[in-house]
Each structure stands twice: as C-alpha cells, then as structure tokens.
Tab-separated table of C-alpha atoms in Angstrom:
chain	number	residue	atom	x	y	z
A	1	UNK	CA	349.857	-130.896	-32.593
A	2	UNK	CA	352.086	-133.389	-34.170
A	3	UNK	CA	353.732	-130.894	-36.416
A	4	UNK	CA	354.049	-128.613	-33.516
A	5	UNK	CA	356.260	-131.459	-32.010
A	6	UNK	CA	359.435	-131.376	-33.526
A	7	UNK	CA	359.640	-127.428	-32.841
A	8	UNK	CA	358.672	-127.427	-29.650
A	9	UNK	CA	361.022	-129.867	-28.225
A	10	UNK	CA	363.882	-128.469	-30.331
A	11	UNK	CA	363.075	-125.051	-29.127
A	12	UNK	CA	363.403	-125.251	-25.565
A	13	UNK	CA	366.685	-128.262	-25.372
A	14	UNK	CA	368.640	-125.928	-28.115
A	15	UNK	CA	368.334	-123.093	-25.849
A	16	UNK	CA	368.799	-124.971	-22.577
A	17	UNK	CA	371.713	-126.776	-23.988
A	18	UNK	CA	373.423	-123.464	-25.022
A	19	UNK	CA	372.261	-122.011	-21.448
A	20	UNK	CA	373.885	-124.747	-19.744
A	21	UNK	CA	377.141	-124.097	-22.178
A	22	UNK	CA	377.223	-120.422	-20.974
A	23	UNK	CA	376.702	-121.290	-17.231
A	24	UNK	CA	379.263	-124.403	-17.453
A	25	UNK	CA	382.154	-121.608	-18.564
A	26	UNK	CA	380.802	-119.428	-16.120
A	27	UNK	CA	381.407	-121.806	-13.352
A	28	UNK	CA	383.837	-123.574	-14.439
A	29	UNK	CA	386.053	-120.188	-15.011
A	30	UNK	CA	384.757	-117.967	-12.779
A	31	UNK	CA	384.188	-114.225	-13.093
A	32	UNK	CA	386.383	-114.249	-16.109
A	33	UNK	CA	383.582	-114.582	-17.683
A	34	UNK	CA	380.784	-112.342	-17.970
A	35	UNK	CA	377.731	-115.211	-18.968
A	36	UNK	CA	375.576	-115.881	-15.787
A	37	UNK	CA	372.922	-113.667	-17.193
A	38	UNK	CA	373.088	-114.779	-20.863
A	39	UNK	CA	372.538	-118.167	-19.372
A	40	UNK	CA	370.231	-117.272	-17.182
A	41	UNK	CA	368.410	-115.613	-20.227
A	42	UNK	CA	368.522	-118.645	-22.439
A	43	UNK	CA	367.005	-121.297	-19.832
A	44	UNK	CA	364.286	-119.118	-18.867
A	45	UNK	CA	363.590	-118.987	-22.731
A	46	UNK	CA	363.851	-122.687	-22.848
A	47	UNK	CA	361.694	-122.785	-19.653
A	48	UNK	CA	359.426	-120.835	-21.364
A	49	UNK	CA	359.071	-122.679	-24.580
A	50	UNK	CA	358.521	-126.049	-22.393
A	51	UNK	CA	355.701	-124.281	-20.816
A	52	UNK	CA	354.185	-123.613	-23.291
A	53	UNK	CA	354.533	-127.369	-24.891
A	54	UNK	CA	352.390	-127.636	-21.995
A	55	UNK	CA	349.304	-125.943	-21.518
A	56	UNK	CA	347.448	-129.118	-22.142
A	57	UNK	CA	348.667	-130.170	-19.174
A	58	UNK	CA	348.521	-127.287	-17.048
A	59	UNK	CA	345.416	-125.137	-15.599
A	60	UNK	CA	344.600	-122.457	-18.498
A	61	UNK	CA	345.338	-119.271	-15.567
A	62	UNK	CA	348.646	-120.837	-14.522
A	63	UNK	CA	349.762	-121.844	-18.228
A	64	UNK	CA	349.316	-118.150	-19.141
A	65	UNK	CA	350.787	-117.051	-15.668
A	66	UNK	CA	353.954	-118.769	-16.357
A	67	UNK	CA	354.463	-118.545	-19.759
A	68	UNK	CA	354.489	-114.630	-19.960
A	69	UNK	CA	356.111	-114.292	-17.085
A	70	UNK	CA	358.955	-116.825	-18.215
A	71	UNK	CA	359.079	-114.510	-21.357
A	72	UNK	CA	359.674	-111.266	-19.519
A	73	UNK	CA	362.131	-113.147	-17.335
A	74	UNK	CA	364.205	-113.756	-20.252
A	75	UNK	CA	363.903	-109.692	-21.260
A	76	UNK	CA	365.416	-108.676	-17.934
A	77	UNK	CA	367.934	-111.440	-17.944
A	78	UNK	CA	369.096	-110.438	-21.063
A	79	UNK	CA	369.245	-106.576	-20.421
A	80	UNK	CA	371.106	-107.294	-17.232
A	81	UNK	CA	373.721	-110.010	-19.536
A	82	UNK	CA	374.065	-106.661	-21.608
A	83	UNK	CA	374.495	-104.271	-18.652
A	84	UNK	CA	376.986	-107.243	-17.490
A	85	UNK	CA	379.021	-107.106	-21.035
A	86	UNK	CA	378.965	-103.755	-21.503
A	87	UNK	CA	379.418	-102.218	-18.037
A	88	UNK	CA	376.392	-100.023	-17.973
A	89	UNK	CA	373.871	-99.690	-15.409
A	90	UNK	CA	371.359	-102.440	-15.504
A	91	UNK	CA	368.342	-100.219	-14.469
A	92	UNK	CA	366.315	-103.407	-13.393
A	93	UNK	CA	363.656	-101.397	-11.332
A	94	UNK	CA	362.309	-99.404	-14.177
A	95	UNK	CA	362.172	-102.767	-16.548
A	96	UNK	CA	360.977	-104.535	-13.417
A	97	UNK	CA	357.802	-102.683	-12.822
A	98	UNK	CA	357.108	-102.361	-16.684
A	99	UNK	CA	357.146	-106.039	-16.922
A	100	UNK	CA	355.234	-106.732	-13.631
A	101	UNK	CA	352.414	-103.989	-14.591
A	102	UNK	CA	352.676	-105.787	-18.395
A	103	UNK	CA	352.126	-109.024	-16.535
A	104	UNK	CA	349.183	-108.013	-14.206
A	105	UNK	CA	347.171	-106.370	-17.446
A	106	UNK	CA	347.615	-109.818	-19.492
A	107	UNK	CA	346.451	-111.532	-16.463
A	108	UNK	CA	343.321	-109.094	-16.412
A	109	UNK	CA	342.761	-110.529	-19.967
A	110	UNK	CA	343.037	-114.088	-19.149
A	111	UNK	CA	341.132	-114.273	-15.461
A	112	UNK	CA	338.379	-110.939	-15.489
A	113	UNK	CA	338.314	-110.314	-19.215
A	114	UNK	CA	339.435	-113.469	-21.354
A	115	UNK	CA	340.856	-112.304	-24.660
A	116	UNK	CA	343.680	-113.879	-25.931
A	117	UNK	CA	344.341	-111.328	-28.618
A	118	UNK	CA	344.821	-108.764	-26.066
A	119	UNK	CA	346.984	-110.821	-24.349
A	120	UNK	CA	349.177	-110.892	-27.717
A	121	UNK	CA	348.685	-106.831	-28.864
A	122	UNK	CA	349.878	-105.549	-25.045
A	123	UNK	CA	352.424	-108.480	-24.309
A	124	UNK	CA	354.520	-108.594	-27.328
A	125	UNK	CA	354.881	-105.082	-28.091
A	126	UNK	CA	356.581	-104.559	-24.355
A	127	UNK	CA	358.759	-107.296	-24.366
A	128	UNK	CA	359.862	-106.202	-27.613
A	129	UNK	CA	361.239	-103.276	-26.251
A	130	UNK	CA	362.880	-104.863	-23.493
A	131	UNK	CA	364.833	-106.485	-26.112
A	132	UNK	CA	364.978	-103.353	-28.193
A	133	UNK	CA	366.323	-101.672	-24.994
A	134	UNK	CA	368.827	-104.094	-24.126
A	135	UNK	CA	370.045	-103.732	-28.067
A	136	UNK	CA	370.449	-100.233	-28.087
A	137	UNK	CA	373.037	-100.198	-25.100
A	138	UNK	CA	375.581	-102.147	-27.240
A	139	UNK	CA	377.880	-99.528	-28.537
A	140	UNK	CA	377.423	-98.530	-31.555
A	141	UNK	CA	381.110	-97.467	-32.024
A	142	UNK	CA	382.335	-100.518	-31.585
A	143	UNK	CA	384.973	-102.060	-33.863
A	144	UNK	CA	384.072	-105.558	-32.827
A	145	UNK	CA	381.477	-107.790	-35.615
A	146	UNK	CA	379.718	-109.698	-32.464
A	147	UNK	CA	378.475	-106.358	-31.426
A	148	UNK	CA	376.952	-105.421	-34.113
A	149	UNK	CA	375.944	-109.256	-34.283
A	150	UNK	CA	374.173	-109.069	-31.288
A	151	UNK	CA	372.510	-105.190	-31.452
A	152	UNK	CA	370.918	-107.104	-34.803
A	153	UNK	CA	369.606	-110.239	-32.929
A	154	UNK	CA	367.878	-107.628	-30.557
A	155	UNK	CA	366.310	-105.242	-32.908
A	156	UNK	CA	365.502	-108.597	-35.415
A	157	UNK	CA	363.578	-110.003	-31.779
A	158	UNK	CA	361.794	-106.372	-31.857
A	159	UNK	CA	360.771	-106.682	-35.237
A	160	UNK	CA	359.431	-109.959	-35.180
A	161	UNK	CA	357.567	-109.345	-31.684
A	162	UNK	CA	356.231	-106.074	-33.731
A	163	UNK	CA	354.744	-108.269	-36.453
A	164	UNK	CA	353.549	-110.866	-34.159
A	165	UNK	CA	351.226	-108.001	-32.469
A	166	UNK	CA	350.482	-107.025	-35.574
A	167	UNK	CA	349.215	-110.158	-37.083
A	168	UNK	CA	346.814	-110.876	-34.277
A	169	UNK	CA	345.048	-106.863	-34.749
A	170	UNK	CA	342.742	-108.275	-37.277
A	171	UNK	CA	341.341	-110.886	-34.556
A	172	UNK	CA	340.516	-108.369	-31.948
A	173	UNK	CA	336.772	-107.766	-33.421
A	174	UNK	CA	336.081	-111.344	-33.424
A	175	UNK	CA	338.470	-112.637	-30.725
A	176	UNK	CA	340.993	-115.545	-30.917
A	177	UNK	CA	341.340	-118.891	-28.771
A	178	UNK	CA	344.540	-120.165	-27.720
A	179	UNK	CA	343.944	-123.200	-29.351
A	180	UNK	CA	343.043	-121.481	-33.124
A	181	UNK	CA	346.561	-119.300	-32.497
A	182	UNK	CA	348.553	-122.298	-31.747
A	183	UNK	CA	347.516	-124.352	-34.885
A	184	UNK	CA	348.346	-121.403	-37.140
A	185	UNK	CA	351.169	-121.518	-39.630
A	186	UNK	CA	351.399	-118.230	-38.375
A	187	UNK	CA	352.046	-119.089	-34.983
A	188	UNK	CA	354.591	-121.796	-35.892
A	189	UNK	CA	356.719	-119.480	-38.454
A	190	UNK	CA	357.057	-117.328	-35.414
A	191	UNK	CA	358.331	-119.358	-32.963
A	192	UNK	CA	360.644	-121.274	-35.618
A	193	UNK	CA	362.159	-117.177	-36.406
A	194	UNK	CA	362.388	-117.311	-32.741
A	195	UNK	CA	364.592	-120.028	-31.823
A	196	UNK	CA	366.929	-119.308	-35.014
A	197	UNK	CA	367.749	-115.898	-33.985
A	198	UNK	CA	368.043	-117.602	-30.237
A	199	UNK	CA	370.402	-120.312	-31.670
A	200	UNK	CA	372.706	-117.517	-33.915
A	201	UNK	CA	372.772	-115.513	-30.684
A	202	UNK	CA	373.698	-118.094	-28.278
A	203	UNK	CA	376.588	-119.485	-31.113
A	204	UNK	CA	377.885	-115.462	-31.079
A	205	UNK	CA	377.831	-115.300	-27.247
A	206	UNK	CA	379.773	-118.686	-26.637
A	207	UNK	CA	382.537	-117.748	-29.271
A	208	UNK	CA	382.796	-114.050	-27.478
A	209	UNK	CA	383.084	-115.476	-23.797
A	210	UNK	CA	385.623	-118.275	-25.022
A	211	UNK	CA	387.619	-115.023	-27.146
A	212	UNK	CA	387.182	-113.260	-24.287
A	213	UNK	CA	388.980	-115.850	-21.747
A	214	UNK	CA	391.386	-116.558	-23.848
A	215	UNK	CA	392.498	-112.500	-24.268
A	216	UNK	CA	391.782	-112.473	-20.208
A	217	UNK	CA	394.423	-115.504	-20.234
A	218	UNK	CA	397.106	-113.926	-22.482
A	219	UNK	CA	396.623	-110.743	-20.528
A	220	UNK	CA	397.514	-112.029	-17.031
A	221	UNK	CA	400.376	-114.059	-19.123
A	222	UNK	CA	402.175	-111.130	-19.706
A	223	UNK	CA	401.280	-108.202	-17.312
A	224	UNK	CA	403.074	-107.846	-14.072
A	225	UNK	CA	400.374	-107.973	-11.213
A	226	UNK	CA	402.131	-105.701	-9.049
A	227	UNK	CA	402.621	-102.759	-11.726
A	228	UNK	CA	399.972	-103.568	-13.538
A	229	UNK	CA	402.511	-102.914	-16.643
A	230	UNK	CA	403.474	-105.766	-18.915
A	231	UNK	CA	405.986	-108.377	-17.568
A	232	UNK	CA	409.143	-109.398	-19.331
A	233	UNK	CA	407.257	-111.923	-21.571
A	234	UNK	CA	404.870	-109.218	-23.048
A	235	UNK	CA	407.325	-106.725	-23.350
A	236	UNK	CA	409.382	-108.602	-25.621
A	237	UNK	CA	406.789	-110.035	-27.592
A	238	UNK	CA	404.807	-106.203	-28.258
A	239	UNK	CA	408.685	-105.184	-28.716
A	240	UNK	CA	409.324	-107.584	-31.064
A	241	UNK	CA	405.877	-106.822	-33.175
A	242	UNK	CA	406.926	-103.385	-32.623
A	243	UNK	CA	410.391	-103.494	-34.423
A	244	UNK	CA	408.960	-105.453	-37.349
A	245	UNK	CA	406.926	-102.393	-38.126
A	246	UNK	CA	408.302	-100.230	-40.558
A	247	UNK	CA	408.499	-96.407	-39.608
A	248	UNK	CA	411.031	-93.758	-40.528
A	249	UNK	CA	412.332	-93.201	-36.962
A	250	UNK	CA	414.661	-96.019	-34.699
A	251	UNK	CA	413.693	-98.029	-32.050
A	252	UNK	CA	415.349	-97.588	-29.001
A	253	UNK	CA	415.110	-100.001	-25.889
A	254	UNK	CA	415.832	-98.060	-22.441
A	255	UNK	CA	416.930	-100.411	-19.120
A	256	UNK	CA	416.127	-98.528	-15.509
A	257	UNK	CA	416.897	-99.655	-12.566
A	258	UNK	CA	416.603	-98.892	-9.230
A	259	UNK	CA	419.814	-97.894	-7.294
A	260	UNK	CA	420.179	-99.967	-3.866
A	261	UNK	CA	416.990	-101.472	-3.746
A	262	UNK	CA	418.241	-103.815	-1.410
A	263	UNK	CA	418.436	-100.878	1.266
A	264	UNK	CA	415.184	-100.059	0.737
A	265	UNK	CA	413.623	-103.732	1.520
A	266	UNK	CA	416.250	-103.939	4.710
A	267	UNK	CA	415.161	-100.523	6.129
A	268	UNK	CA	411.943	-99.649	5.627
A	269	UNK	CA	410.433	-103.034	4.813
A	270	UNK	CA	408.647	-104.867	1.356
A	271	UNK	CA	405.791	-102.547	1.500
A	272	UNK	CA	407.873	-99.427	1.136
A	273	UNK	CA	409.812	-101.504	-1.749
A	274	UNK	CA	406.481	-102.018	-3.482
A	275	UNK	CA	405.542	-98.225	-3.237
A	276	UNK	CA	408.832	-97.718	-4.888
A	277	UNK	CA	408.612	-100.052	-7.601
A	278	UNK	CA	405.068	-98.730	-8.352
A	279	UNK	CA	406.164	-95.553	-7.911
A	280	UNK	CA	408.826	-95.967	-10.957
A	281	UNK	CA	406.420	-97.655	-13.070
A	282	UNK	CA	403.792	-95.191	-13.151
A	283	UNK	CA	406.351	-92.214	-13.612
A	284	UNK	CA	407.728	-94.525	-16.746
A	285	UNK	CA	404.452	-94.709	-17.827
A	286	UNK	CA	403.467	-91.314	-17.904
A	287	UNK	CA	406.606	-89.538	-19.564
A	288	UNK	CA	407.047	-91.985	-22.183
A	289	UNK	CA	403.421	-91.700	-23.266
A	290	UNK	CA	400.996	-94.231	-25.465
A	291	UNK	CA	404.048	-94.851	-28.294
A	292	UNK	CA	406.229	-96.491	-25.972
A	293	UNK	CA	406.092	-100.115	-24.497
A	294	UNK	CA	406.892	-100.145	-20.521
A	295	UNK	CA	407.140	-103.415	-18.774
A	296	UNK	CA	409.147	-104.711	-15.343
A	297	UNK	CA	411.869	-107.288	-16.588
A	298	UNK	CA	411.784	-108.658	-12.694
A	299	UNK	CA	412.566	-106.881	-9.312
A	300	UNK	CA	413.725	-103.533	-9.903
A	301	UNK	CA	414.137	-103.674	-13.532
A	302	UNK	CA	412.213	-102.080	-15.889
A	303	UNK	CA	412.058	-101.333	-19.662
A	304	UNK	CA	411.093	-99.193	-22.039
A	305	UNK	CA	410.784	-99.286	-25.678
A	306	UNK	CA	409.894	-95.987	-28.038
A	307	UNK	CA	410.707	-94.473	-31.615
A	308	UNK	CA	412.925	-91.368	-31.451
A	309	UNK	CA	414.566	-89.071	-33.947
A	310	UNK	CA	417.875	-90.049	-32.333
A	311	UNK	CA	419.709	-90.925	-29.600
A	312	UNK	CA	420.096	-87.496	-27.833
A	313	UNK	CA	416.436	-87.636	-27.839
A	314	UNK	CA	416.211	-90.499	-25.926
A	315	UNK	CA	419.245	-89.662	-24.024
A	316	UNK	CA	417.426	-86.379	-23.285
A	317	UNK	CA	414.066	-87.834	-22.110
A	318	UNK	CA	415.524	-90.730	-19.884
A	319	UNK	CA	417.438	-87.655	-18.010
A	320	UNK	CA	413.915	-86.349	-17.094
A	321	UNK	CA	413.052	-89.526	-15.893
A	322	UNK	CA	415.658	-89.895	-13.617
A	323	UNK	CA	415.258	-86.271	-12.385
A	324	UNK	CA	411.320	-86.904	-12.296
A	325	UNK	CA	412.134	-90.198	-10.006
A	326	UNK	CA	414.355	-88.620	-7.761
A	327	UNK	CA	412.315	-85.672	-6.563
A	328	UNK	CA	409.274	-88.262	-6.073
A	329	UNK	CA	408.704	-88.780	-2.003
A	330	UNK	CA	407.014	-91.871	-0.737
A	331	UNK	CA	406.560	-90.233	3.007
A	332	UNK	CA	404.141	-93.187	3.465
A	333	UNK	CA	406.673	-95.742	3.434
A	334	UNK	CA	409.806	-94.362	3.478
A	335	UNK	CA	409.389	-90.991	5.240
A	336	UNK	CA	412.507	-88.517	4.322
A	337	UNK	CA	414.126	-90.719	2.226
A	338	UNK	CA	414.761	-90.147	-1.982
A	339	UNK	CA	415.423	-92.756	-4.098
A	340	UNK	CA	417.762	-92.548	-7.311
A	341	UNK	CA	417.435	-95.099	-10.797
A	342	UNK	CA	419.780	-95.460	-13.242
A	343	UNK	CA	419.443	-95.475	-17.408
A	344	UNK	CA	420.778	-97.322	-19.914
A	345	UNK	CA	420.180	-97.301	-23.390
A	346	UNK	CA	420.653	-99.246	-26.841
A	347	UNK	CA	418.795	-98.365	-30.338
A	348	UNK	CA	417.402	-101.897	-31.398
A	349	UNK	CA	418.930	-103.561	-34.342
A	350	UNK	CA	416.183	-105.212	-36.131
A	351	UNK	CA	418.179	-108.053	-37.944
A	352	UNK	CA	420.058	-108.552	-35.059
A	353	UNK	CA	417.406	-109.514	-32.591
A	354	UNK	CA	415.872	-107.978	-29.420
A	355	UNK	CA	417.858	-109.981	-26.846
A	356	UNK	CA	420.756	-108.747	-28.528
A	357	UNK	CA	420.003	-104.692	-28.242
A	358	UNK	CA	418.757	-105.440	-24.505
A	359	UNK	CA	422.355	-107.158	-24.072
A	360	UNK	CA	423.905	-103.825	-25.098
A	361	UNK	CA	421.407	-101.932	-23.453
A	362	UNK	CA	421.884	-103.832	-20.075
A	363	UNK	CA	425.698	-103.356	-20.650
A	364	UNK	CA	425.769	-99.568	-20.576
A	365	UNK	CA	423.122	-99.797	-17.487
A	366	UNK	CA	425.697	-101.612	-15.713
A	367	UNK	CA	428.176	-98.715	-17.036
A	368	UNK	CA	426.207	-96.631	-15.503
A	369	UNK	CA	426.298	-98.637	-12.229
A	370	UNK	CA	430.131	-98.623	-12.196
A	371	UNK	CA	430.133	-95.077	-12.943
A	372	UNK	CA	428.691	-94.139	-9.873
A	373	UNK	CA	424.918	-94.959	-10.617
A	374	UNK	CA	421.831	-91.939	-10.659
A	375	UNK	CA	423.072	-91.549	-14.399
A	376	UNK	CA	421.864	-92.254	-18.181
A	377	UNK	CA	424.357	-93.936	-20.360
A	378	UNK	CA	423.851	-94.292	-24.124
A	379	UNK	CA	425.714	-95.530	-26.438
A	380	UNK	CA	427.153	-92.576	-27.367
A	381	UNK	CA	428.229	-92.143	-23.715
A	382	UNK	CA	429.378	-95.394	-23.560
A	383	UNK	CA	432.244	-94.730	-26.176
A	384	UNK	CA	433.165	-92.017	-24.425
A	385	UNK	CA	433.344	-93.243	-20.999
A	386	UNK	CA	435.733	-96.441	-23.333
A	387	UNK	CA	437.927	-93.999	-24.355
C-alpha cells in the first residue's frame, strides 16, 4: 500500500485543485464562463479517487456504493460541461438511467452475487461510453486545437476504460478480490494513465475558459450594447486591420446619420429613439453585407467601412440605404411618422491614417447637412457642390 500512496493522494488533490481553479473563475466571473460542470466533473473525480484511498476504512458495500457511483457522477458532469461548451442538449435522462441501472447491476455483484471482476467487465465498459459520448459531441469541424484536444482526452478515457475491462476477462473463471486488483501493477498503471489524461484535460480547459473571458472581455469592449454592432473603438481598430490588408479594390469609409434625432427623443420619447437607432443599424447591416465593417460612432452616428470598385459604387449603394431607411415605419413607437439619414463618404487613404479619411468623410456628411440633409455626398459631390 505504500507505493499506492504517493498516487493516490496526488490523484485526487491534482484534480480537486484544478476543480476548485475552474469553479473559482466560475464564481468569481460569473456566467462568462462556461466551467461549473467541468468543475463539478473534476471534484467528483477527486472525490472519487479519495474514496477509494479508503476502502480500508469504509464498510466493503458502501466503499463500492460510493466509489462507482462517484465515477459515473463524473461521466454525467462531464457530458453536461460538454453540452454546456458546446450548446447542445445535455440529454441527462437517458445517461441518467444508464448509469443508475449500471450502478444497481454492480451493486448486485457486490451485495447478492460478490464478484469483483464483474463489477470491472459491466462498470468500465459503460462509463467509457459516457465519456466516449460526451467526446463525440465536440465538433469535429472545428478550427480550434483544444477541441480536438479534448475529443482526444475522451476517446483516450474510452480506450483505457476498454482495456481496463479487458484485462480483468481472464479473472472471471477464477474470480478476483479487491485487494489482489489493487496491488496489481496493473491496477496502478491505470489509475496513473488516469490522472495524466485528467491533469492534460483540466490544463486545456483552464487555458480555454481564461481565452474565452478574455475574447468575452474584448467583445463587450468594443460592441455597442444597444445595436449589438461594434462601437467606435472596434470599428476603428477592425478598420484599421482592414486597410492594412492588401486587395485590388479601395476602401471606402461611409458616415450616416440620422436627420433631427433630437425631434424624435422630444416627441415620441427615448424608446421610439432606440427603435430608430436599431432600426438604422440593422438596415446598415443587411445591405452592406459580411465585407463591410458597421459600427455606431455614438448617438445617431454610424459607420460603415467596405471595398468597392469606385466611388459611384459606393455612392450608388449608400443611395439605397437612405431610400431603404426612409420607407422603414416604426408604427410602434412613432406611429405615422418617417424618418430620413444622411450619407457621407471618403475612400480611406492608407498612409494617411483612418482618423484622417473619417475627418473628410465627416466633412462631406456635414455637406450634406447644410445642403438640406436626406442626401449622400461623396467626394466627388463634394467638388461639385465647391464649385
């Protein structure tokens, strides 16, 4: 038992320690992140490994009670941390009444029929698939190396729950004490496999929940929460990546805004203004497609950012937004009442700087403003309207 020592007691405190890792974030940061059930998973493993450090201590039934059904525990934990992660359904009745009807046979085989080979040929093999099950509900088309990471630490948990039912075959004739099992080299090779696929797991899972925060965190950063569009800061900075990236067509960077939005708040309220705002946002959205960039520069501001062949092009596409915006009705809000936005527009000078082609963009919008506003001003029209 003294060589047993060492791995037992490192067993279940790495695991609890990484549990309590998991749940810390998970508190600490709420439901940013997605770890409850990985912890949850990882102390009922550790809670299972300490019970079984102690079956000397504990009745033989109740040892074998609690150990197996620590052990499934940490199968449904861990399919429901997956369903969690993944968003898919969690389908804890069907594993639930496997591992309950898995549970009442190896009972049979400890309290009517003792036979602790049994035990190990009809337990292992089912909460092998658990595991296998929760491993095949990662997606497999996923770009992202902890995925594949952890579908591997799942099917490697099969595999080694496979052999381990496997191994003990050969002892079904003859039958096979607990205590012969545990002082097996065997046994011990198992349980060390075990707890280093646990550990690489757990490692995986705390670097993908603090990754994960951290994008969560630089996402609310820069997206506006009333839109749900980016906000000035992550416009400029996808902008900016954007016009570093070489392509054959220009970058143009379109200003809208809303004509007398003031009115709007003053007669039909903030809620109507909202609707509005929203309103322009998803129309943006949609006609400038997945190549542009659309954010909300404050209030009624917005700006877009797309490749065209040329200026008419975008001329011609921020006249369909304006036309588009002013047939929209918000009878919720503002029953009766259209709203107008006006356009205008700058091609983005790489070497010069971004702030520099909004500057000229924001300069024709306010041309178009003067002008008589519910219009699109280029630059183009701009040197005529200077003329």
């Amino acid at each position: 038992m003294a060589a047993q020592g060492p791995l037992f007691l490192f067993n279940p405190f790495g695991l609890a320690a990484l549990g309590f890792v998991l749940l810390r974030l998970r508190l600490k940061l709420g439901e940013a992140a997605v770890s409850l059930w990985w912890s949850i998973g990882f102390l009922t493993a550790a809670a299972a490994f300490v019970l079984e450090f102690s079956r000397g201590i504990l009745e033989p039934t109740v040892a074998v009670f609690l150990v197996n059904a620590a052990f499934l525990a940490t199968g449904i934990a861990l399919n429901r941390a997956v369903a969690r992660t993944y968003a898919t359904p969690a389908r804890d009745g069907p594993i639930g009444v496997i591992a309950l009807v898995t549970l009442g046979l190896m009972m049979w085989f400890q309290v009517v029929h003792p036979d602790t080979a049994l035990r190990i040929v009809i337990g292992s093999p089912v909460l092998g698939l658990i595991l296998l099950h929760a491993g095949l509900r990662v997606p497999f088309g996923s770009r992202r190396p902890r995925d594949h990471a952890i579908r591997a630490f799942f099917v490697l948990l099969f595999a080694l729950l496979i052999a381990r039912s496997l191994a003990t075959v050969p002892y079904l004739p003859q039958g096979l004490t607990v205590a012969q099992y545990r002082v097996s080299d065997f046994y011990l090779s198992m349980h060390m496999a075990a707890v280093m696929i646990g550990l690489v797991l757990a490692a995986v899972m705390i670097s993908a929940v603090v990754h994960d925060l951290v994008e969560e965190h630089r996402l609310r950063s820069e997206t506006d929460p009333l839109t749900g569009i980016l906000n000035r800061r992550g416009f400029e900075e996808q902008v900016g990546a954007l016009a570093g990236t070489p392509c054959g067509q220009p970058l143009f960077v379109t200003l809208a805004d809303i004509d007398h939005f003031k009115s709007v708040n003053d007669r039909f309220g903030h809620a109507a203004g909202d609707a509005v705002i929203v309103g322009l946002a998803r129309l943006l959205v949609s006609l400038y497609g997945e190549g542009a960039v659309v954010g909300r520069m404050g209030g009624e501001e917005f700006a877009i950012a797309r490749r065209f062949a040329d200026q008419r092009e975008a001329h011609t596409l921020a006249e369909i937004a304006r036309g588009a915006f002013a047939a929209l009705a918000f009878d919720d809000t503002a029953p009766g009442t259209r709203f107008t936005v006006s356009f205008g527009i700058a091609e983005v000078d790489a070497a010069a700087g971004l702030a520099v082609s909004l500057g000229r963009a924001d300069a024709n919008l306010y041309l178009a403003k003067t002008r008589g506003r519910d219009r699109v001003v280029g630059e183009e029209k701009a040197a005529q309207l200077a003329a």
